[in-house]
Tab-separated table of C-alpha atoms and ligand atoms in Angstrom:
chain	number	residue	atom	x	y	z
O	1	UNK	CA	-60.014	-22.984	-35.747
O	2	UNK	CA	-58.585	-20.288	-37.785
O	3	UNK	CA	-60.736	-18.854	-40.937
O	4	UNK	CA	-59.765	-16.302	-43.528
O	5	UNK	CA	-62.008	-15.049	-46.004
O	6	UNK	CA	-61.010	-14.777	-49.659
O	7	UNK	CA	-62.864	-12.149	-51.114
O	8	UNK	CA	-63.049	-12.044	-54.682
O	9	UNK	CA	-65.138	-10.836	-57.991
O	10	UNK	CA	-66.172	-14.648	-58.961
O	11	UNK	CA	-66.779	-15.426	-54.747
O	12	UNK	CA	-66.000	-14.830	-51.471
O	13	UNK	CA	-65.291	-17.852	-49.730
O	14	UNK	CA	-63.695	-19.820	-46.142
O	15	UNK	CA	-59.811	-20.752	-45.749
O	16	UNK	CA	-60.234	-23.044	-42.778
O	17	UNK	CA	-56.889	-23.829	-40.587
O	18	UNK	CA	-57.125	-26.981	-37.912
O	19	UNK	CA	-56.283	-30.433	-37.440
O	20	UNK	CA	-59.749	-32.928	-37.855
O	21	UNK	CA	-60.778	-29.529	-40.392
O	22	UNK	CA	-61.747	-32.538	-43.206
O	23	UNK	CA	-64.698	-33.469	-41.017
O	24	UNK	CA	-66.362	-30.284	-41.874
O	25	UNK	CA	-67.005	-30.683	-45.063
O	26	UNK	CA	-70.651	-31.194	-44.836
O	27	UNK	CA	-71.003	-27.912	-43.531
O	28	UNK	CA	-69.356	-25.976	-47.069
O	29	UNK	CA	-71.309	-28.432	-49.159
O	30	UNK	CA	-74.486	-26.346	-50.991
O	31	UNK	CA	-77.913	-27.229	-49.781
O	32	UNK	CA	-78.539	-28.292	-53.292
O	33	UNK	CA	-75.562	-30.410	-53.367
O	34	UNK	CA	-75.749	-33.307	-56.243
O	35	UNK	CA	-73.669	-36.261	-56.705
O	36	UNK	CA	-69.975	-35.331	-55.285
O	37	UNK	CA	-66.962	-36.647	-56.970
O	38	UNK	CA	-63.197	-36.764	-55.110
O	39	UNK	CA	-60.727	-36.422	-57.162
O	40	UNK	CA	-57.814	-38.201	-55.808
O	41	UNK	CA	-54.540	-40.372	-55.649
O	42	UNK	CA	-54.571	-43.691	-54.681
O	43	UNK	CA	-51.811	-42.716	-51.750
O	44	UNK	CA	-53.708	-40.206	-50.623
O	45	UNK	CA	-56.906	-42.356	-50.316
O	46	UNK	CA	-55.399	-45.511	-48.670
O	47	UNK	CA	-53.600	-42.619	-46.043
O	48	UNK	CA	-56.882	-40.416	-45.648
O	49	UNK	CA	-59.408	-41.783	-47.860
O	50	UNK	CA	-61.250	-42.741	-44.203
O	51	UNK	CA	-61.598	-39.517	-42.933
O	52	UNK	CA	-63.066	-38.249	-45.456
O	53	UNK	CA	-65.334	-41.295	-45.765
O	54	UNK	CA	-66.495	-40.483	-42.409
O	55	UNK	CA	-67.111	-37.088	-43.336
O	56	UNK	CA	-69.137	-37.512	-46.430
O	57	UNK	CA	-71.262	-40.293	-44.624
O	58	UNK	CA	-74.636	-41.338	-46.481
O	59	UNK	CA	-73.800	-38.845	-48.742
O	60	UNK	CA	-73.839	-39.955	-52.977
O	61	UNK	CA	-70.723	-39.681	-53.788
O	62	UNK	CA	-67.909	-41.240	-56.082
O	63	UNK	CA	-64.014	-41.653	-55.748
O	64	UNK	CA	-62.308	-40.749	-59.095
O	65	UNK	CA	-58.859	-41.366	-59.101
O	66	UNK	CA	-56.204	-39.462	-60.985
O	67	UNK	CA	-52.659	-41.324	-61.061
O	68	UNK	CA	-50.717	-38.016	-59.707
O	69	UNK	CA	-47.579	-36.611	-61.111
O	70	UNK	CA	-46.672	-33.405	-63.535
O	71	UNK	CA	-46.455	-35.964	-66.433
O	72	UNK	CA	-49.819	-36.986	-65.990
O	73	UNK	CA	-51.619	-33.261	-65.096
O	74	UNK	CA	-52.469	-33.490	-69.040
O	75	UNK	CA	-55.861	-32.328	-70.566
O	76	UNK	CA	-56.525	-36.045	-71.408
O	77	UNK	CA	-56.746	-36.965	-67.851
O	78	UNK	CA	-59.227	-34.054	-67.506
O	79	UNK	CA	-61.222	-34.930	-69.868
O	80	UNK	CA	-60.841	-39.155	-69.338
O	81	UNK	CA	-62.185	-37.644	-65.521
O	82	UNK	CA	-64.997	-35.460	-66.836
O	83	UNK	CA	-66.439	-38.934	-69.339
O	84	UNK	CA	-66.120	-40.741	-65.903
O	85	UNK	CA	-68.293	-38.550	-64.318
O	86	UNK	CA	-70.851	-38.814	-66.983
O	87	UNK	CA	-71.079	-42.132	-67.028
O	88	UNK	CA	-71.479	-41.814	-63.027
O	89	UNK	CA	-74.385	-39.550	-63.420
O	90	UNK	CA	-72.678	-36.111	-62.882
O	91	UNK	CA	-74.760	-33.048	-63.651
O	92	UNK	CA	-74.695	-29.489	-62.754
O	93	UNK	CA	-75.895	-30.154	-59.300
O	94	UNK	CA	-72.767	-31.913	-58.635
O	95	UNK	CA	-69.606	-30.693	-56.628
O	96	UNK	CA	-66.166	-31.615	-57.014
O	97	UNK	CA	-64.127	-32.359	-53.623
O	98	UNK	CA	-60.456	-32.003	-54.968
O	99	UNK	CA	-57.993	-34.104	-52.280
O	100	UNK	CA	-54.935	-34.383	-52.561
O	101	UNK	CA	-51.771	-32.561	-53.183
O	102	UNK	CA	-51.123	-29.368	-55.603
O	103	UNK	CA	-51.442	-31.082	-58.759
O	104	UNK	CA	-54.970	-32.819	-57.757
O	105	UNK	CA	-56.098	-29.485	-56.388
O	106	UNK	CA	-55.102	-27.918	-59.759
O	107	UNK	CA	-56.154	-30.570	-61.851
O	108	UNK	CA	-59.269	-31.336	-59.918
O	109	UNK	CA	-59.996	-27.344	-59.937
O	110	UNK	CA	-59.589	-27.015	-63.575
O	111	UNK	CA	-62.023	-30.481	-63.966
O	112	UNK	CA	-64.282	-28.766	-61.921
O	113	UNK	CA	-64.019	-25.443	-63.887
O	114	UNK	CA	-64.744	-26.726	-67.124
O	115	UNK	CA	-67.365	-29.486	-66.814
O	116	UNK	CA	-70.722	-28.562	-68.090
O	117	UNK	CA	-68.718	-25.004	-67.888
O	118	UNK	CA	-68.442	-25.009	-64.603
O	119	UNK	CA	-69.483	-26.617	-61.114
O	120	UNK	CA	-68.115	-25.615	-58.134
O	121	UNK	CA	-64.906	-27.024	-56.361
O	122	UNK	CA	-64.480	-28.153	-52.411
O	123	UNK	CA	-60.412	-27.781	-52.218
O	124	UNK	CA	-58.570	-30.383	-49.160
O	125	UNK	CA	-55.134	-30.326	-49.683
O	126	UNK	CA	-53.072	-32.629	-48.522
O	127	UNK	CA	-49.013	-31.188	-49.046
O	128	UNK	CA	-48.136	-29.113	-46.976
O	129	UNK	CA	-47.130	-26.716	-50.350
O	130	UNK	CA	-50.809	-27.381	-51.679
O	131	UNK	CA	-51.878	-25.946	-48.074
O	132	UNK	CA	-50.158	-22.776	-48.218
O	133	UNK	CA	-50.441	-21.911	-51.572
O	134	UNK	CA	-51.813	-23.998	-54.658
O	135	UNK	CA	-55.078	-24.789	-53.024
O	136	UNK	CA	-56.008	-21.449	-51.898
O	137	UNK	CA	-56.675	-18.271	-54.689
O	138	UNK	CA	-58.488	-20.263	-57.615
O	139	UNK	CA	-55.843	-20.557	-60.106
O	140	UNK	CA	-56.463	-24.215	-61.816
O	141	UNK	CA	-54.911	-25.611	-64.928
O	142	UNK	CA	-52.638	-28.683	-66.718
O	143	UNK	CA	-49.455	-28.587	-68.210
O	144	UNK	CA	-49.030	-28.896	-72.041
O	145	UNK	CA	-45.826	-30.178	-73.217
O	146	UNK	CA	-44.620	-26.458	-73.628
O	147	UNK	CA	-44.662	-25.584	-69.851
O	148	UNK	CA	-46.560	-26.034	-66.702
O	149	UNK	CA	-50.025	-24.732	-66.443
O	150	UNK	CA	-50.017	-23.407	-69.979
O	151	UNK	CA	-53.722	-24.015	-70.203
O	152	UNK	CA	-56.107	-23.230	-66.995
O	153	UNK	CA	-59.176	-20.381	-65.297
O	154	UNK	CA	-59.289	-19.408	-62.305
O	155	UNK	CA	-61.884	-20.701	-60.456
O	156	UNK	CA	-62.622	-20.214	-57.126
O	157	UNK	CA	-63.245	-22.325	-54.589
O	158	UNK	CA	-66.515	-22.723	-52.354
O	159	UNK	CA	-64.268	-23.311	-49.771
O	160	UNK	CA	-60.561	-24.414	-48.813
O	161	UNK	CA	-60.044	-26.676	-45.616
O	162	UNK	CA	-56.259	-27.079	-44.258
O	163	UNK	CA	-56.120	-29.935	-42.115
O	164	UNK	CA	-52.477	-29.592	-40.905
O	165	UNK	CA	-52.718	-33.511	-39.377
O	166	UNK	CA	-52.591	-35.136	-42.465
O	167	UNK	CA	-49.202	-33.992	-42.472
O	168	UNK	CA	-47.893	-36.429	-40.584
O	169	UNK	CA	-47.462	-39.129	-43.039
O	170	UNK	CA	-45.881	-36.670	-45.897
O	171	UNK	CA	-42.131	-37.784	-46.620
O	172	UNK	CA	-39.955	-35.638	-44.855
O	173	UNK	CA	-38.762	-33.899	-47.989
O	174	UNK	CA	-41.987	-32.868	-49.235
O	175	UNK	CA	-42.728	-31.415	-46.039
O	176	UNK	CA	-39.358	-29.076	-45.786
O	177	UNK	CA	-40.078	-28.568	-49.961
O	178	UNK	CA	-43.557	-26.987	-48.427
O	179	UNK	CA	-41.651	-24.862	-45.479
O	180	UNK	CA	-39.982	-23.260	-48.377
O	181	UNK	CA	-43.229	-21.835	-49.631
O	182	UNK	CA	-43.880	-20.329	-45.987
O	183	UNK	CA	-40.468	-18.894	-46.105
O	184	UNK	CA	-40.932	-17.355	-49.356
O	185	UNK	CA	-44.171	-15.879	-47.347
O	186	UNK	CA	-42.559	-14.276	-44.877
O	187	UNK	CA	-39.605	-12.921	-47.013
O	188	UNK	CA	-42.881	-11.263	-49.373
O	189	UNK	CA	-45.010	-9.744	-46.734
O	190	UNK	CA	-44.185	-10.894	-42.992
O	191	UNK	CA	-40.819	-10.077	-41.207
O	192	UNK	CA	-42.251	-11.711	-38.051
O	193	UNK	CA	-43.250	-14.767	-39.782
O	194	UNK	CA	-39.879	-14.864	-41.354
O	195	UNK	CA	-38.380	-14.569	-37.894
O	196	UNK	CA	-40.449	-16.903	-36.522
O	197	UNK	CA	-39.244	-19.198	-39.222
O	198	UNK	CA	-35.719	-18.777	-38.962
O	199	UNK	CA	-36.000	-19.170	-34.715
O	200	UNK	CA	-38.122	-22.093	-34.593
O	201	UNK	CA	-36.446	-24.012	-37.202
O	202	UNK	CA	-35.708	-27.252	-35.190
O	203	UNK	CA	-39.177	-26.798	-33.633
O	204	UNK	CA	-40.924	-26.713	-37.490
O	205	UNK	CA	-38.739	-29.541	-38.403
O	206	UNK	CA	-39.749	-31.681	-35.739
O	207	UNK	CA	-43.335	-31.433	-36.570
O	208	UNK	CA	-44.153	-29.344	-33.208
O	209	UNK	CA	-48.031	-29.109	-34.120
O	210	UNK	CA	-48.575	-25.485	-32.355
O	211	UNK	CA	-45.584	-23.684	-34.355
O	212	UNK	CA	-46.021	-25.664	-37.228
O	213	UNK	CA	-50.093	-24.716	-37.278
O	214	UNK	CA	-49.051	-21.271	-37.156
O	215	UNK	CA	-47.107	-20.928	-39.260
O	216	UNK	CA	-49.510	-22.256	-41.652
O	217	UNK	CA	-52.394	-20.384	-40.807
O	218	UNK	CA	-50.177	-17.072	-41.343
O	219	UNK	CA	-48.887	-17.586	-44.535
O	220	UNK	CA	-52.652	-18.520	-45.292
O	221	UNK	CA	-53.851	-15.211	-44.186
O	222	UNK	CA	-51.072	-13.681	-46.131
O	223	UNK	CA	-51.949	-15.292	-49.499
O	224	UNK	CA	-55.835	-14.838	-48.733
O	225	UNK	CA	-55.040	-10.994	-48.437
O	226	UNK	CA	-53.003	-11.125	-51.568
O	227	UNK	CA	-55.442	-12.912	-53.618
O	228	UNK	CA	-58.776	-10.989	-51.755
O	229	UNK	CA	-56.806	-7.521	-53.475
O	230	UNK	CA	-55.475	-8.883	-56.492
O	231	UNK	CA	-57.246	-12.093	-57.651
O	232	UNK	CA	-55.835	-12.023	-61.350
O	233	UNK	CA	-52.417	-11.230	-60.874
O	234	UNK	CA	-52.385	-8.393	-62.365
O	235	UNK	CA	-50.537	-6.360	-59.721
O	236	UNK	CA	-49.566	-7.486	-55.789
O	237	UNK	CA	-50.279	-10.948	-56.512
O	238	UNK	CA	-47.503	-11.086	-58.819
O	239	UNK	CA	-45.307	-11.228	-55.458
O	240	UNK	CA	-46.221	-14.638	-54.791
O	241	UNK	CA	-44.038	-15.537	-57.585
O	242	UNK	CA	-40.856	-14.343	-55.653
O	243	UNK	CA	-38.094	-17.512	-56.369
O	244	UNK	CA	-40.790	-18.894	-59.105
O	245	UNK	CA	-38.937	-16.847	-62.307
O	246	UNK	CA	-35.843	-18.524	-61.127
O	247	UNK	CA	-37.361	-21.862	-60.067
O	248	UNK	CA	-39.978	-22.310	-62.831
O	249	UNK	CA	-36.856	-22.316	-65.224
O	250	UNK	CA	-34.652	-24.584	-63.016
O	251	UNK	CA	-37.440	-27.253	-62.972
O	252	UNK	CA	-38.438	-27.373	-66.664
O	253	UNK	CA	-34.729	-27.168	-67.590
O	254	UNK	CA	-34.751	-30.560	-65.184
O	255	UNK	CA	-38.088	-31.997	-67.053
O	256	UNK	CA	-39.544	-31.927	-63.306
O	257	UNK	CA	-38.244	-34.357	-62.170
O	258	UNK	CA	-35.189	-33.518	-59.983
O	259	UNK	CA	-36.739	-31.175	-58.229
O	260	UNK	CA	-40.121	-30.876	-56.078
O	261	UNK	CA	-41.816	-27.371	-56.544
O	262	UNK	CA	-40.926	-25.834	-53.314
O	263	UNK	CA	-37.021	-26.773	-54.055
O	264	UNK	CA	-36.902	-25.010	-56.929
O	265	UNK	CA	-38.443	-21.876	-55.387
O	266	UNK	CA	-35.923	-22.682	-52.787
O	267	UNK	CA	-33.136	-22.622	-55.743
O	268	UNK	CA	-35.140	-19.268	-57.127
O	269	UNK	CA	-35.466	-17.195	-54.080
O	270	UNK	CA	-31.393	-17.535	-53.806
O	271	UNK	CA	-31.028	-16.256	-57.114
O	272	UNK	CA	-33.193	-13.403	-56.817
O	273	UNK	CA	-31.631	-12.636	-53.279
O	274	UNK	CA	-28.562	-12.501	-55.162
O	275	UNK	CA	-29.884	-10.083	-57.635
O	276	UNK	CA	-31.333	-8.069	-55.512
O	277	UNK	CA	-28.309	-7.408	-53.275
O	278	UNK	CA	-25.831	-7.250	-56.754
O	279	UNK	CA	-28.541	-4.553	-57.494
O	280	UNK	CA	-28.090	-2.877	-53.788
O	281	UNK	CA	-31.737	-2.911	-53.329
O	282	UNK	CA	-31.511	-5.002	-50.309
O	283	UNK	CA	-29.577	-4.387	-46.989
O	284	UNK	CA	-26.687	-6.303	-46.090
O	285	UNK	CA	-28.348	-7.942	-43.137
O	286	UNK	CA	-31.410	-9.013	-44.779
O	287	UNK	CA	-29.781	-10.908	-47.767
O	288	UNK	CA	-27.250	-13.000	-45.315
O	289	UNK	CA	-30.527	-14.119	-43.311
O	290	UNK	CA	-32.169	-15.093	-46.041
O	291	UNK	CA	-29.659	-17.051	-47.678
O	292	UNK	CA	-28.697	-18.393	-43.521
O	293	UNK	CA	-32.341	-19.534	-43.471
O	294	UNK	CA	-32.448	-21.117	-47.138
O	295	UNK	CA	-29.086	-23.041	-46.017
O	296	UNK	CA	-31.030	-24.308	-42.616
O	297	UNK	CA	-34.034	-25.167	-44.089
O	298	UNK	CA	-31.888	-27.070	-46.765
O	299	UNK	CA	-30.360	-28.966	-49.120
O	300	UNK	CA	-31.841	-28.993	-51.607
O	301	UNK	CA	-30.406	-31.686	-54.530
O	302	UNK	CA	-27.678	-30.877	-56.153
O	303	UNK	CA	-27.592	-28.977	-59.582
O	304	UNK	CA	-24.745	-30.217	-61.135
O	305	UNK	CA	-24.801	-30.190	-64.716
O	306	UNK	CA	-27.599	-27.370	-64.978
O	307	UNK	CA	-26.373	-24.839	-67.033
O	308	UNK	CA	-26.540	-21.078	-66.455
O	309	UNK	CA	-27.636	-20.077	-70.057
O	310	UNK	CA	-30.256	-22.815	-70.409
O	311	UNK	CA	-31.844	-21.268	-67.221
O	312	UNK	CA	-31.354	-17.855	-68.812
O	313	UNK	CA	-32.901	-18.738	-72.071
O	314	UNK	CA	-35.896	-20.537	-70.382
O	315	UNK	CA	-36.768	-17.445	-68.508
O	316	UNK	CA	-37.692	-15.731	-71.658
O	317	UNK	CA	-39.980	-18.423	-72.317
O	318	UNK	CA	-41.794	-18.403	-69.297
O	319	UNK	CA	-45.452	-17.632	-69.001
O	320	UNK	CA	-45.011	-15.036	-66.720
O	321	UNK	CA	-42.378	-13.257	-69.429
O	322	UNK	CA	-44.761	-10.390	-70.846
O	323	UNK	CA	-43.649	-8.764	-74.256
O	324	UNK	CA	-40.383	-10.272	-73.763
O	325	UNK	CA	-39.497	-8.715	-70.542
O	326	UNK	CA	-38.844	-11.099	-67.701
O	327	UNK	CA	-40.823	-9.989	-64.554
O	328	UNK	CA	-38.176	-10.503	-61.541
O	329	UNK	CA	-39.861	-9.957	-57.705
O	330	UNK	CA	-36.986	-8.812	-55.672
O	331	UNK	CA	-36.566	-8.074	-51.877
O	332	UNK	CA	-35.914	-5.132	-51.095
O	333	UNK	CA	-35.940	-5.560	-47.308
O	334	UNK	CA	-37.633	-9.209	-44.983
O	335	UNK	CA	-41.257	-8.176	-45.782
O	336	UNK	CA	-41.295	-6.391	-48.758
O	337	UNK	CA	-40.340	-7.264	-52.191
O	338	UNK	CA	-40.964	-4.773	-55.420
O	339	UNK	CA	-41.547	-6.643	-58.930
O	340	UNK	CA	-39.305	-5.298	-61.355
O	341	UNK	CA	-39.128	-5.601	-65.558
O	342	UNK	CA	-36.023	-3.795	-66.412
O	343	UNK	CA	-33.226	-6.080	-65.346
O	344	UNK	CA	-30.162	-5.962	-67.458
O	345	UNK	CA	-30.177	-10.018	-68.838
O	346	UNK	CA	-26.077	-10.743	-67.614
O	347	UNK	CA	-27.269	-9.460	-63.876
O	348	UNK	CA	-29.454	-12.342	-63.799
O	349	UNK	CA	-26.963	-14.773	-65.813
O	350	UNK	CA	-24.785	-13.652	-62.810
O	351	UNK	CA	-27.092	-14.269	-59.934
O	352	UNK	CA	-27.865	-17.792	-61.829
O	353	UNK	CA	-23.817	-18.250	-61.938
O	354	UNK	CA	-23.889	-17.735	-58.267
O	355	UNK	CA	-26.981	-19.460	-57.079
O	356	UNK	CA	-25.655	-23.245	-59.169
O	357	UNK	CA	-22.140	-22.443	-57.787
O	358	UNK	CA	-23.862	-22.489	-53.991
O	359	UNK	CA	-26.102	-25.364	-54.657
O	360	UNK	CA	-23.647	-27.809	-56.689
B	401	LIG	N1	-48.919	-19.691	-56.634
B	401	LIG	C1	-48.969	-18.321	-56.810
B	401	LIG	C2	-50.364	-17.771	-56.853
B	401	LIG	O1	-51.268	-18.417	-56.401
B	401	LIG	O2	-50.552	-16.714	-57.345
């Protein structure tokens, strides 16, 4: 079974890769391990709540379960969660096992994070996007009706387990809205993976467990390198946000809700492609296989009616927009991307133009 390390200030912890993974829970649990509490859908639980039953055993635990959705990742449902496990007979001893796709694993991180400030955090995602990326590097929070993940910490996990099986019951277009985030991967850091990616496409969209397990387990190791150098953003992990300037603008302009995360990247890494290339930073080659491999990996819904200067002005209010200046991470070639701060606004009001026009 594939394990990276994350190696950080606050911990260095496991990144486990490998179908019947949730079994080993037990073994990441401290010694000194109090009451546990799940944090969880109800979906999730009626598809997977057994396995983890079986894994947790005799163990005292409790089920708490969080109704899902960006609407709902609200400080109120933290805090409703935290009197909950109160009243259960939490204390500091206790661990919480966060299950469940990238907004349990954020809201169940941040829960975690905060009560009695702070107990640690068992992360077992269960998207394929929560997998390769929100689950994995600490980063917890809830939205506030200004933006996503306005408030949050970083806290890091004891340990992450990616059990690519439970995959097989995630609608189809979750599943290619996750692929996105691995292509985004290998457009960042990985030429091979992106090759891998854009030659095993029917393969990956069939669910063929050895590619797909790969594929996984190297955009892992990717964003556990990333994080392990970098845990506060502050420099190289800012290019795990290549397509989220873009795409964090396309989905609040859409009130999330037309749009699933890894779309919207989808949507954002075009745009930036298409900066990067009107700024002839990236080779001809390179920028018609990424857009070939965002087309084959697609569609993504349509955009009609989105307008190009909402999506400009809402990329000045991003939380990633420092001082005003909008931080863009561009490619520059498949496997390397530079972040840059000094884009003229109409280039990107032009790569916008041309990313709705594709996408319409
Ligand atoms: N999702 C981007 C990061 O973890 O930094």
């Amino acid at each position: 079974m594939p394990q990276f390390q994350v190696s950080t200030p606050q911990r260095t912890y496991p990144v486990e890769v490998g179908r019947g993974g949730i079994h080993r829970l037990p073994d990441f649990l401290p010694s000194n391990c109090g009451k546990i509490f799940v944090v969880t859908t109800a979906d999730v639980w009626a598809l997977h709540g057994s396995s983890l039953k079986d894994a947790l055993g005799d163990r005292n635990y409790a089920t708490l379960f969080f109704a899902g959705s960006e609407e709902n990742k609200r400080l109120a449902h933290v805090e409703a969660l935290a009197e909950q496990m109160v009243e259960s007979g939490a204390d500091r001893s206790s661990v919480v096992v966060a299950f469940g796709g990238g907004i349990v694993t954020d809201l169940g991180g941040f829960l975690a994070a905060i009560f009695m400030r702070g107990i640690p955090v068992i992360q077992i995602p269960t998207t394929l996007l929560a997998q390769v990326d929100a689950a994995v590097g600490g980063k917890t929070g809830a939205n506030l009706v200004a933006g996503k993940n306005l408030i949050g910490s970083f806290h890091q996990p004891l340990a992450v387990l990616i059990d690519p099986g439970v995959l097989s019951t995630l609608p189809e277009r979750e599943f290619r809205a996750g692929l996105y985030e691995i292509i985004k991967t290998g457009v960042i850091a990985s030429e091979p993976l992106f090759h891998l990616l854009a030659n095993g496409r029917d393969d990956i969209l069939s669910h063929h467990h050895h590619i797909v397990d790969h594929v996984i387990a190297e955009s892992v190791r990717i964003k556990a390198e990333v994080v392990s150098s970098d845990e506060r953003e502050s420099g190289l992990r800012r290019i795990l946000n290549f397509g989220h300037t873009f795409g964090h603008a396309l989905e609040a302009e859409t009130r999330y809700k037309r749009f699933l995360h890894g779309e919207s990247v989808a949507w954002g890494m075009r745009a930036a492609t298409y900066l990067a290339h009107d700024l002839s930073m990236l080779p001809q080659e390179d920028y018609l296989s990424i857009l070939n491999i965002l087309d084959r990996y697609g569609p993504i819904p349509s955009v009609s009616g989105i307008d190009a200067a909402a999506l400009e002005a809402r990329l000045v209010r991003d939380k990633k927009t420092i001082q005003a200046r909008i931080h863009f991470v561009l490619p520059v070639k498949i496997g390397e991307v530079v972040v840059r701060n000094d884009i003229a606004p109409e280039r990107a009001t032009h790569a916008i133009e041309r990313a709705l026009a594709d996408c319409r």
